[in-house]
Coordinates of C-alpha atoms in Angstrom, one line a residue:
P16 CA 59.9 77.8 71.3
N17 CA 63.3 75.3 70.3
T18 CA 62.7 73.3 73.6
S19 CA 61.0 69.6 72.2
E20 CA 58.1 68.4 74.1
A21 CA 59.5 65.1 76.0
L22 CA 61.8 68.3 77.6
K23 CA 58.9 70.9 78.6
R24 CA 57.0 67.5 79.9
R25 CA 59.2 66.5 82.4
I26 CA 60.0 70.6 83.4
L27 CA 56.2 70.2 84.0
L28 CA 56.1 66.9 86.0
V29 CA 58.7 68.4 88.7
D30 CA 56.5 71.0 89.0
T31 CA 53.6 68.8 89.7
I32 CA 56.2 67.0 92.0
K33 CA 56.7 70.9 93.6
R34 CA 52.9 71.0 93.9
F35 CA 52.3 67.6 96.2
T36 CA 54.9 68.6 97.5
H37 CA 53.4 71.5 99.5
A38 CA 50.1 70.0 99.1
D39 CA 50.0 66.8 100.1
L40 CA 54.0 66.9 102.4
E41 CA 53.8 70.8 103.5
M42 CA 57.0 71.9 102.2
D43 CA 56.4 74.9 100.4
A44 CA 59.0 74.9 97.4
S45 CA 57.2 77.5 95.2
S46 CA 60.9 79.4 95.4
L47 CA 63.1 76.1 94.1
Y48 CA 63.7 74.4 91.2
T49 CA 62.1 77.8 88.8
S50 CA 65.0 77.7 86.3
L51 CA 66.6 75.3 84.2
Y52 CA 70.8 74.4 83.6
D53 CA 72.1 72.3 80.7
Q54 CA 74.8 70.5 81.4
K55 CA 74.9 69.4 77.9
D56 CA 75.0 66.0 79.1
K57 CA 78.4 66.7 81.3
T58 CA 79.0 65.8 85.0
I59 CA 79.8 69.7 86.4
L60 CA 79.9 68.4 90.0
W61 CA 82.2 66.1 92.0
N62 CA 82.5 64.1 95.6
L63 CA 85.4 63.5 97.2
S64 CA 85.1 61.4 100.3
A65 CA 88.0 60.2 102.2
S66 CA 88.8 57.2 104.9
E67 CA 91.4 56.5 107.1
P68 CA 93.0 53.1 105.9
F69 CA 92.4 50.3 108.1
A70 CA 89.6 52.1 110.2
M71 CA 85.6 53.1 109.1
K72 CA 86.9 56.5 110.1
S73 CA 85.7 59.1 108.0
V74 CA 87.6 62.2 107.1
E75 CA 85.5 65.7 107.4
W76 CA 85.8 69.4 106.8
I77 CA 84.2 72.2 109.2
Y78 CA 82.1 74.8 106.5
P79 CA 80.5 78.1 107.4
I80 CA 76.4 77.4 108.3
V81 CA 77.0 73.5 107.9
G82 CA 79.3 71.9 110.6
K83 CA 80.9 69.2 109.9
A84 CA 81.3 66.8 106.5
S85 CA 82.4 63.8 105.4
Y86 CA 83.2 64.7 101.9
K87 CA 83.7 67.8 100.2
G88 CA 81.9 69.5 96.3
Y89 CA 83.8 70.3 93.7
F90 CA 82.6 72.0 90.6
D91 CA 86.2 72.1 89.3
L92 CA 87.0 68.2 88.3
K93 CA 91.5 68.8 88.6
K94 CA 90.6 71.0 92.0
A95 CA 89.0 67.2 93.6
K96 CA 92.1 65.2 91.9
I97 CA 94.9 67.7 93.7
E98 CA 92.8 67.7 97.1
Q99 CA 92.4 63.9 96.5
Q100 CA 96.2 63.4 95.4
R101 CA 97.5 65.3 99.2
L102 CA 95.4 62.8 100.8
D103 CA 96.0 59.9 99.0
D104 CA 100.1 60.9 99.7
L105 CA 99.2 61.7 103.3
G106 CA 98.1 57.7 103.3
F107 CA 94.1 57.9 103.5
D108 CA 91.5 56.0 101.7
T109 CA 89.8 58.1 98.9
R110 CA 87.3 58.3 95.9
V111 CA 86.4 61.2 93.8
R112 CA 82.3 60.5 92.2
P113 CA 79.9 62.2 90.3
V114 CA 77.1 63.7 91.8
N115 CA 73.7 64.1 90.0
A116 CA 72.3 67.3 92.1
W117 CA 72.8 69.4 95.2
S118 CA 70.7 71.8 97.7
T119 CA 72.0 75.2 99.1
L120 CA 69.6 74.0 101.8
G121 CA 67.1 77.0 100.9
W122 CA 69.7 80.1 100.7
F123 CA 69.3 80.0 97.4
N124 CA 67.0 79.5 93.9
D125 CA 68.4 75.8 92.7
P126 CA 67.9 75.1 89.2
I127 CA 67.0 72.0 87.8
L128 CA 69.8 70.1 86.3
S129 CA 69.6 69.0 82.8
N130 CA 70.4 65.6 84.1
M131 CA 68.4 65.4 86.3
L132 CA 65.9 65.1 83.9
N133 CA 67.1 61.5 82.4
R134 CA 65.7 60.0 85.0
S135 CA 62.7 57.9 86.0
V136 CA 59.4 59.5 87.1
G137 CA 59.7 57.3 90.8
N138 CA 62.9 58.6 90.9
L139 CA 62.6 62.5 90.2
A140 CA 59.8 62.8 92.5
E141 CA 62.6 61.0 95.0
L142 CA 65.2 63.4 94.3
F143 CA 63.4 66.8 94.2
I144 CA 61.4 65.5 97.7
H145 CA 65.0 65.0 98.6
E146 CA 66.5 67.8 97.9
I147 CA 63.4 69.8 98.9
T148 CA 63.4 68.1 102.8
H149 CA 67.0 69.4 102.7
S150 CA 65.9 73.2 102.2
H151 CA 63.6 72.8 105.3
I152 CA 65.4 70.4 107.7
F153 CA 69.0 70.3 107.7
I154 CA 71.0 70.2 111.4
E155 CA 74.6 71.9 111.8
D156 CA 77.4 69.1 112.7
S157 CA 74.4 65.8 111.2
I158 CA 75.5 64.7 108.3
T159 CA 74.3 60.9 108.8
F160 CA 71.0 63.0 109.6
N161 CA 70.7 64.6 107.9
E162 CA 71.1 62.2 104.9
N163 CA 68.7 59.5 105.8
L164 CA 65.9 62.0 107.3
A165 CA 65.8 63.4 103.4
S166 CA 66.6 59.9 101.7
F167 CA 63.5 59.1 104.0
I168 CA 61.1 61.5 103.3
G169 CA 62.5 61.4 99.8
E170 CA 61.7 57.4 99.3
Q171 CA 58.1 57.2 101.4
G172 CA 57.1 60.9 99.1
A173 CA 58.1 59.4 96.1
R174 CA 56.1 56.0 96.6
L175 CA 52.9 58.3 98.1
F176 CA 53.3 60.7 94.7
L177 CA 53.2 58.1 92.4
S178 CA 50.0 56.1 94.4
K179 CA 48.9 59.4 93.9
Q180 CA 49.1 60.7 90.3
Y181 CA 49.5 56.9 88.6
G182 CA 47.2 55.0 91.0
V183 CA 48.4 52.0 93.6
H184 CA 48.9 49.1 90.5
S185 CA 50.4 51.7 88.1
K186 CA 53.6 50.3 86.4
E187 CA 55.1 53.9 87.9
L188 CA 54.6 52.5 91.3
L189 CA 55.4 48.9 90.8
S190 CA 59.1 49.9 89.1
Y191 CA 59.6 52.1 91.6
I192 CA 58.9 49.6 94.0
E193 CA 61.1 46.4 92.0
L194 CA 64.2 49.6 92.3
E195 CA 64.2 50.2 96.1
Y196 CA 64.4 47.0 96.8
D197 CA 67.1 46.1 94.6
Y198 CA 68.8 49.6 96.0
D199 CA 67.6 47.9 100.1
V200 CA 69.4 44.8 98.6
F201 CA 72.6 46.1 98.1
T202 CA 72.5 48.2 100.7
Q203 CA 72.5 45.1 103.1
H204 CA 75.1 43.9 101.6
C205 CA 76.9 47.2 102.0
L206 CA 76.6 46.7 106.1
I207 CA 77.3 43.7 106.2
G208 CA 80.3 44.1 104.2
L209 CA 81.5 46.8 106.9
S210 CA 80.6 45.0 110.3
E211 CA 83.1 42.1 108.4
L212 CA 85.3 44.5 107.3
E213 CA 86.1 46.0 111.0
D214 CA 86.5 42.8 111.9
V215 CA 89.2 42.6 109.6
Y216 CA 90.6 45.5 110.9
A217 CA 90.3 44.3 114.8
N218 CA 93.0 41.9 113.7
F219 CA 95.7 44.4 113.1
D220 CA 98.1 45.2 115.6
D221 CA 101.0 47.7 115.1
S222 CA 103.3 45.0 114.5
M223 CA 101.1 44.0 110.9
D224 CA 103.7 45.0 108.2
T225 CA 101.4 47.7 106.0
L226 CA 101.7 45.9 103.0
I227 CA 100.4 42.8 104.5
K228 CA 96.9 44.8 105.6
N229 CA 96.6 45.5 102.6
E230 CA 96.5 42.3 101.4
Q231 CA 94.4 41.1 103.4
K232 CA 92.3 43.9 103.2
T233 CA 92.2 43.8 99.9
A234 CA 91.9 39.7 99.5
Y235 CA 87.8 40.4 101.9
L236 CA 86.9 43.3 99.3
E237 CA 87.5 40.8 96.4
R238 CA 85.2 38.2 98.1
W239 CA 83.1 40.8 99.3
V240 CA 82.6 41.8 95.8
E241 CA 82.5 38.2 94.5
R242 CA 79.3 37.6 96.4
L243 CA 77.2 40.4 94.7
D244 CA 76.4 37.7 92.2
S245 CA 74.2 35.7 94.5
L246 CA 72.2 38.5 95.6
P247 CA 68.2 38.0 95.4
F248 CA 68.0 41.6 92.7
N249 CA 64.8 42.4 90.9
N250 CA 66.7 43.9 87.5
K251 CA 69.3 41.0 87.2

């Protein structure tokens, strides 16, 4: 009774997405997302990743069932920062970032997180279809494949859902397509940067001072950031 009508509509939308995923994508999610956890607008999960300082090589952790993964999840930010500091001290590049969702791969009934419901309809559909895919298909030691597969199914599934639910000329679908275009533009910029930064690293040798390596790396990254201004985003 104390739940707002807007929130009720969002919860029912998740149920509609689940039914679509079962009927049209043949992935049953009836046992998932049957409860809501109120985050009270707070971040509750963080992701730690790390890499070699002058090579495109991620630090990997080994887990039961999942196998190797190039990130580590935390519900406690302090613990994440302790591990980050340990890796910093070893000379790795590190990053701790907030995460909006996770999947227990169908082993448990994952809750709807309240902050998920702040997304646009298309983004919400993509998120849940992505996570439901993980609960059906997850190959050990293959994080890149698993994420790429779930992203592809999530994006294509969201387009199908929006077309079916709102129409092929709906503002919901057109808005989602524009957003996906912007993501693709940024992704391509990242991939170009990846290749260019590998070329920068390829010119380093063991005799070069670490300070000089860092200066050249930082100078390249600054140029890469500056080029963002010239990318043809729909949303400026």
